[in-house]
Amino acid sequence: MSDDPGGGNRVATPREIEARQIVIDGQLLQVAIRHNSGQQPPLLLFNGIGANWELAKPFLEALTSTTAIIFDVPGVGGSPRPLLPYRPSTLARLAAGLVAELGYAEIDVAGVSWGGGIAQQFAHQYPKLCRRLVLAATAPGATMVPASPSVLWKMVTPRRYTDKDYMNRIAADLYGGTFRSDPSLIGRHAAAMHGVRNLGYLYQLLAVAGWTSLPWLWSLPQQTLVLMGSDDPLVPPINGQILAGLIPNAELRMIDDGHLFIVTRPAETAAVIEAFLADASRRVEPSSALSRMANWVRGLVSTFGARRDAQSQQEGRK
């Protein structure tokens, strides 16, 4: 294995984040690695739609013991666009090739928003390579409980990545949480955006069109942590309940923030994830698909019942 398999530039950024280019199966990937001294496997992070790796930098820098790997999806950031569209299975295969090129036999995997779907696909496609799974602000694909039409309309184009004034206008409605109360966050987040291309963004949308993990979530063997923002307009928190209800050995944690809590609360998010990854007392306990489905249905009934009760109380006070 060569020291720089891609033959490209290597730039050491502050806080021991190393950025380099690596070629996997003929595809050039912009890769960033946050080196740390922990003993557990490294964490492979799949970013959100249209997001270059630098947008995850606050989270990477907040990790205290975990080595983290992230790469720009082809067509985004420093990774050139492929000739043809791809599917989540293609990205999972590229990621597995990258892990092998870096010399790791086992990793933990995390995915944020759109990247959460790719993380699910990776865990399903490479169960022996993926030890633990973290799903943040994400859903089971096309079968998710969707956001409101006004929110979905704002995210179907990459305009927010190319027009910073537009980002300032819509960020609070799109991401919720701290973006509603701290306008300075919008500017800092927008300043880290670069490299998104219209066709590359379209490829990402096409990749998950019609894709769903619902048929096989019950079969995932990994210990799984599901993190959801309590004020997430883009991915309603109920999607986290669906994931945690159908994945065996999964737990759901709510973060008191919006869709981008991994950026707005990087230290808190990193601490929760690292505690989960380092907890040696956790054991995989098999459960039947039927029992998981039953628990999931009970959870949904309870959730919707609580909502109806709350609405009835509000109407009664009017």
Coordinates of N, CA and C in Angstrom, one line a residue, residues 119-236:
A119 N -25.3 5.2 5.4 CA -24.8 4.5 6.5 C -25.6 3.2 6.8
Q120 N -26.9 3.3 6.6 CA -27.7 2.1 6.8 C -27.4 1.1 5.7
Q121 N -27.2 1.5 4.5 CA -26.9 0.6 3.4 C -25.5 0.0 3.6
F122 N -24.6 0.7 4.1 CA -23.2 0.2 4.4 C -23.3 -0.9 5.5
A123 N -24.1 -0.6 6.5 CA -24.2 -1.6 7.6 C -24.8 -2.9 7.1
H124 N -25.8 -2.7 6.2 CA -26.5 -3.9 5.7 C -25.6 -4.7 4.7
Q125 N -24.9 -3.9 3.9 CA -24.1 -4.5 2.8 C -22.8 -5.1 3.3
Y126 N -22.2 -4.6 4.4 CA -20.9 -5.0 4.9 C -21.1 -5.2 6.5
P127 N -21.9 -6.2 6.9 CA -22.1 -6.3 8.3 C -20.9 -6.8 9.1
K128 N -20.0 -7.5 8.5 CA -18.7 -7.9 9.2 C -17.7 -6.8 9.3
L129 N -17.8 -5.8 8.4 CA -16.9 -4.7 8.5 C -17.4 -3.6 9.4
C130 N -18.7 -3.5 9.6 CA -19.3 -2.4 10.4 C -19.6 -3.0 11.8
R131 N -18.9 -2.4 12.8 CA -19.1 -2.9 14.2 C -20.3 -2.3 14.9
R132 N -20.4 -0.9 14.9 CA -21.5 -0.2 15.5 C -22.0 0.9 14.5
L133 N -23.2 1.3 14.7 CA -23.9 2.2 13.7 C -24.5 3.4 14.5
V134 N -24.3 4.6 14.0 CA -24.8 5.8 14.5 C -25.6 6.5 13.4
L135 N -26.9 6.8 13.6 CA -27.8 7.4 12.7 C -28.3 8.7 13.2
A136 N -27.9 9.8 12.6 CA -28.2 11.1 13.1 C -29.1 11.9 12.2
A137 N -30.3 12.4 12.7 CA -31.2 13.2 11.9 C -31.5 12.6 10.6
T138 N -31.9 11.3 10.6 CA -32.1 10.6 9.4 C -33.4 9.8 9.4
A139 N -33.6 9.0 8.3 CA -34.9 8.3 8.2 C -34.6 7.0 7.3
P140 N -35.6 6.2 7.2 CA -35.5 5.0 6.4 C -35.7 5.1 4.9
G141 N -35.4 6.3 4.4 CA -35.4 6.5 2.9 C -36.8 7.0 2.5
A142 N -37.2 6.5 1.3 CA -38.4 7.0 0.6 C -39.7 6.8 1.4
T143 N -39.6 5.9 2.4 CA -40.8 5.5 3.2 C -40.8 6.3 4.5
M144 N -40.0 7.4 4.6 CA -40.0 8.2 5.8 C -41.3 9.0 6.0
V145 N -41.5 9.5 7.2 CA -42.5 10.5 7.4 C -42.0 11.8 7.0
P146 N -42.5 12.5 6.0 CA -41.9 13.6 5.3 C -42.0 14.9 6.1
A147 N -41.2 15.9 5.7 CA -41.3 17.2 6.2 C -42.5 17.9 5.5
S148 N -42.8 19.1 5.9 CA -43.9 19.8 5.2 C -43.5 20.2 3.8
P149 N -44.5 20.3 2.9 CA -44.1 20.7 1.5 C -43.3 21.9 1.4
S150 N -43.5 22.9 2.2 CA -42.7 24.2 2.2 C -41.3 23.9 2.5
V151 N -41.0 23.0 3.4 CA -39.6 22.7 3.8 C -39.0 21.9 2.7
L152 N -39.7 20.9 2.2 CA -39.1 20.0 1.1 C -38.8 20.9 -0.1
W153 N -39.6 21.8 -0.4 CA -39.3 22.7 -1.6 C -38.0 23.4 -1.5
K154 N -37.7 23.8 -0.2 CA -36.4 24.6 0.0 C -35.2 23.7 -0.2
M155 N -35.3 22.4 0.0 CA -34.1 21.6 -0.1 C -34.0 20.8 -1.4
V156 N -34.9 20.9 -2.3 CA -34.8 20.1 -3.5 C -33.8 20.6 -4.5
T157 N -33.3 21.8 -4.3 CA -32.2 22.4 -5.1 C -31.1 22.8 -4.3
P158 N -29.9 22.9 -4.9 CA -28.7 23.2 -4.1 C -28.5 24.7 -3.9
R159 N -29.5 25.5 -4.1 CA -29.4 27.0 -4.1 C -28.8 27.5 -2.8
R160 N -29.2 26.8 -1.7 CA -28.7 27.3 -0.4 C -27.2 27.2 -0.3
Y161 N -26.6 26.3 -1.1 CA -25.1 26.1 -1.0 C -24.4 27.1 -1.9
T162 N -25.1 27.7 -2.8 CA -24.5 28.6 -3.8 C -24.9 30.1 -3.6
D163 N -26.0 30.3 -2.9 CA -26.5 31.7 -2.7 C -26.6 31.9 -1.2
K164 N -25.6 32.6 -0.6 CA -25.5 32.8 0.9 C -26.7 33.6 1.4
D165 N -27.2 34.6 0.6 CA -28.3 35.4 1.0 C -29.5 34.5 1.1
Y166 N -29.7 33.6 0.2 CA -30.8 32.7 0.3 C -30.7 31.8 1.5
M167 N -29.5 31.3 1.8 CA -29.3 30.5 3.0 C -29.7 31.3 4.2
N168 N -29.3 32.5 4.3 CA -29.7 33.3 5.5 C -31.2 33.5 5.6
R169 N -31.9 33.5 4.5 CA -33.4 33.6 4.6 C -34.1 32.4 5.0
I170 N -33.6 31.2 4.6 CA -34.3 30.0 4.8 C -33.8 29.0 5.9
A171 N -32.6 29.3 6.4 CA -31.9 28.4 7.3 C -32.7 28.0 8.5
A172 N -33.3 29.0 9.1 CA -34.1 28.8 10.3 C -35.3 27.9 10.0
D173 N -36.0 28.1 8.9 CA -37.2 27.3 8.6 C -36.7 25.9 8.2
L174 N -35.6 25.7 7.6 CA -35.1 24.4 7.1 C -34.5 23.6 8.2
Y175 N -33.7 24.2 9.0 CA -32.9 23.4 10.0 C -33.4 23.5 11.4
G176 N -34.2 24.6 11.7 CA -34.8 24.7 13.1 C -33.7 24.8 14.2
G177 N -34.1 24.5 15.4 CA -33.2 24.5 16.5 C -32.5 25.8 16.7
T178 N -31.2 25.8 17.0 CA -30.4 26.9 17.3 C -30.3 27.9 16.2
F179 N -30.6 27.5 14.9 CA -30.6 28.4 13.8 C -31.7 29.4 13.9
R180 N -32.7 29.1 14.7 CA -33.8 30.1 14.9 C -33.4 31.2 15.8
S181 N -32.5 30.9 16.7 CA -32.2 31.9 17.8 C -30.8 32.6 17.6
D182 N -30.0 32.0 16.8 CA -28.6 32.5 16.7 C -28.3 32.7 15.2
P183 N -28.6 33.9 14.7 CA -28.3 34.1 13.2 C -26.8 34.0 12.9
S184 N -25.9 34.2 13.8 CA -24.5 34.2 13.5 C -24.1 32.8 13.1
L185 N -24.8 31.7 13.5 CA -24.5 30.4 13.1 C -24.7 30.2 11.6
I186 N -25.7 30.9 11.0 CA -26.0 30.7 9.6 C -24.8 31.2 8.8
G187 N -24.2 32.3 9.1 CA -23.1 32.8 8.4 C -21.9 31.9 8.5
R188 N -21.6 31.4 9.7 CA -20.4 30.5 9.8 C -20.6 29.2 9.1
H189 N -21.9 28.7 9.1 CA -22.1 27.5 8.4 C -22.0 27.7 6.9
A190 N -22.6 28.8 6.4 CA -22.5 29.1 4.9 C -21.1 29.3 4.5
A191 N -20.2 29.9 5.3 CA -18.8 30.2 4.9 C -18.1 28.9 4.7
A192 N -18.5 27.8 5.3 CA -17.8 26.5 5.1 C -18.2 25.7 3.9
M193 N -19.3 26.2 3.3 CA -19.8 25.5 2.1 C -19.0 25.8 0.8
H194 N -18.7 24.8 0.1 CA -18.1 25.0 -1.2 C -18.1 23.7 -2.0
G195 N -18.0 23.9 -3.3 CA -17.8 22.7 -4.2 C -19.0 22.0 -4.6
V196 N -20.2 22.4 -4.2 CA -21.4 21.7 -4.6 C -21.8 22.1 -6.1
R197 N -22.1 21.1 -6.9 CA -22.4 21.3 -8.3 C -23.9 20.8 -8.6
N198 N -24.6 21.5 -9.4 CA -26.0 21.2 -9.7 C -26.2 19.7 -10.1
L199 N -25.3 19.2 -11.0 CA -25.5 17.8 -11.4 C -25.1 16.8 -10.3
G200 N -24.0 17.2 -9.5 CA -23.6 16.4 -8.4 C -24.7 16.3 -7.4
Y201 N -25.4 17.4 -7.1 CA -26.5 17.4 -6.2 C -27.7 16.5 -6.7
L202 N -27.9 16.7 -8.0 CA -29.0 15.9 -8.6 C -28.7 14.4 -8.5
Y203 N -27.4 14.0 -8.7 CA -27.0 12.6 -8.5 C -27.3 12.1 -7.1
Q204 N -27.1 13.0 -6.1 CA -27.4 12.6 -4.8 C -28.9 12.3 -4.6
L205 N -29.7 13.2 -5.1 CA -31.1 13.0 -5.1 C -31.6 11.7 -5.8
L206 N -31.0 11.5 -6.9 CA -31.4 10.3 -7.7 C -30.9 9.0 -7.0
A207 N -29.8 9.1 -6.2 CA -29.3 7.9 -5.5 C -30.3 7.3 -4.6
V208 N -31.0 8.2 -3.9 CA -31.9 7.7 -2.9 C -33.4 7.7 -3.3
A209 N -33.6 8.0 -4.6 CA -35.0 8.0 -5.1 C -35.5 6.6 -5.1
G210 N -36.6 6.4 -4.4 CA -37.2 5.0 -4.3 C -36.4 4.1 -3.4
W211 N -35.3 4.5 -2.8 CA -34.6 3.6 -1.9 C -35.2 3.6 -0.5
T212 N -35.3 2.5 0.1 CA -35.8 2.4 1.5 C -35.1 1.2 2.2
S213 N -34.9 1.4 3.5 CA -34.3 0.3 4.3 C -35.3 -0.5 5.1
L214 N -36.6 -0.1 5.0 CA -37.6 -0.8 5.8 C -37.6 -2.3 5.7
P215 N -37.4 -2.9 4.5 CA -37.5 -4.3 4.4 C -36.4 -5.1 5.1
W216 N -35.3 -4.4 5.4 CA -34.2 -5.2 6.1 C -33.7 -4.6 7.3
L217 N -34.3 -3.5 7.8 CA -33.8 -2.9 9.1 C -33.8 -3.9 10.2
W218 N -34.8 -4.8 10.3 CA -34.8 -5.8 11.3 C -33.6 -6.7 11.4
S219 N -32.9 -6.8 10.2 CA -31.8 -7.8 10.1 C -30.4 -7.2 10.5
L220 N -30.4 -5.9 10.7 CA -29.1 -5.2 11.0 C -28.6 -5.8 12.4
P221 N -27.3 -6.3 12.4 CA -26.8 -6.9 13.6 C -26.1 -5.9 14.5
Q222 N -25.8 -4.7 14.1 CA -25.0 -3.8 14.8 C -25.7 -3.1 16.0
Q223 N -25.0 -2.9 17.1 CA -25.5 -2.0 18.1 C -25.7 -0.6 17.4
T224 N -26.8 0.0 17.6 CA -27.2 1.2 16.9 C -27.6 2.3 17.8
L225 N -27.1 3.5 17.6 CA -27.6 4.7 18.3 C -28.3 5.6 17.3
V226 N -29.5 5.9 17.6 CA -30.3 6.9 16.7 C -30.4 8.2 17.5
L227 N -29.9 9.3 16.8 CA -29.9 10.6 17.4 C -30.9 11.5 16.5
M228 N -31.8 12.2 17.2 CA -32.7 13.0 16.5 C -32.8 14.4 17.2
G229 N -33.0 15.4 16.4 CA -33.2 16.7 16.9 C -34.7 16.9 17.3
S230 N -34.9 17.5 18.4 CA -36.3 17.7 18.9 C -37.1 18.7 18.1
D231 N -36.3 19.6 17.4 CA -36.9 20.7 16.6 C -36.3 20.6 15.2
D232 N -36.7 19.5 14.5 CA -36.1 19.2 13.2 C -37.2 19.3 12.1
P233 N -37.3 20.5 11.4 CA -38.4 20.6 10.4 C -38.1 19.7 9.2
L234 N -36.9 19.3 8.9 CA -36.5 18.6 7.7 C -36.8 17.1 7.9
V235 N -36.4 16.5 9.0 CA -36.6 15.1 9.3 C -37.3 15.0 10.6
P236 N -38.7 14.9 10.6 CA -39.4 14.9 11.8 C -38.9 13.8 12.7

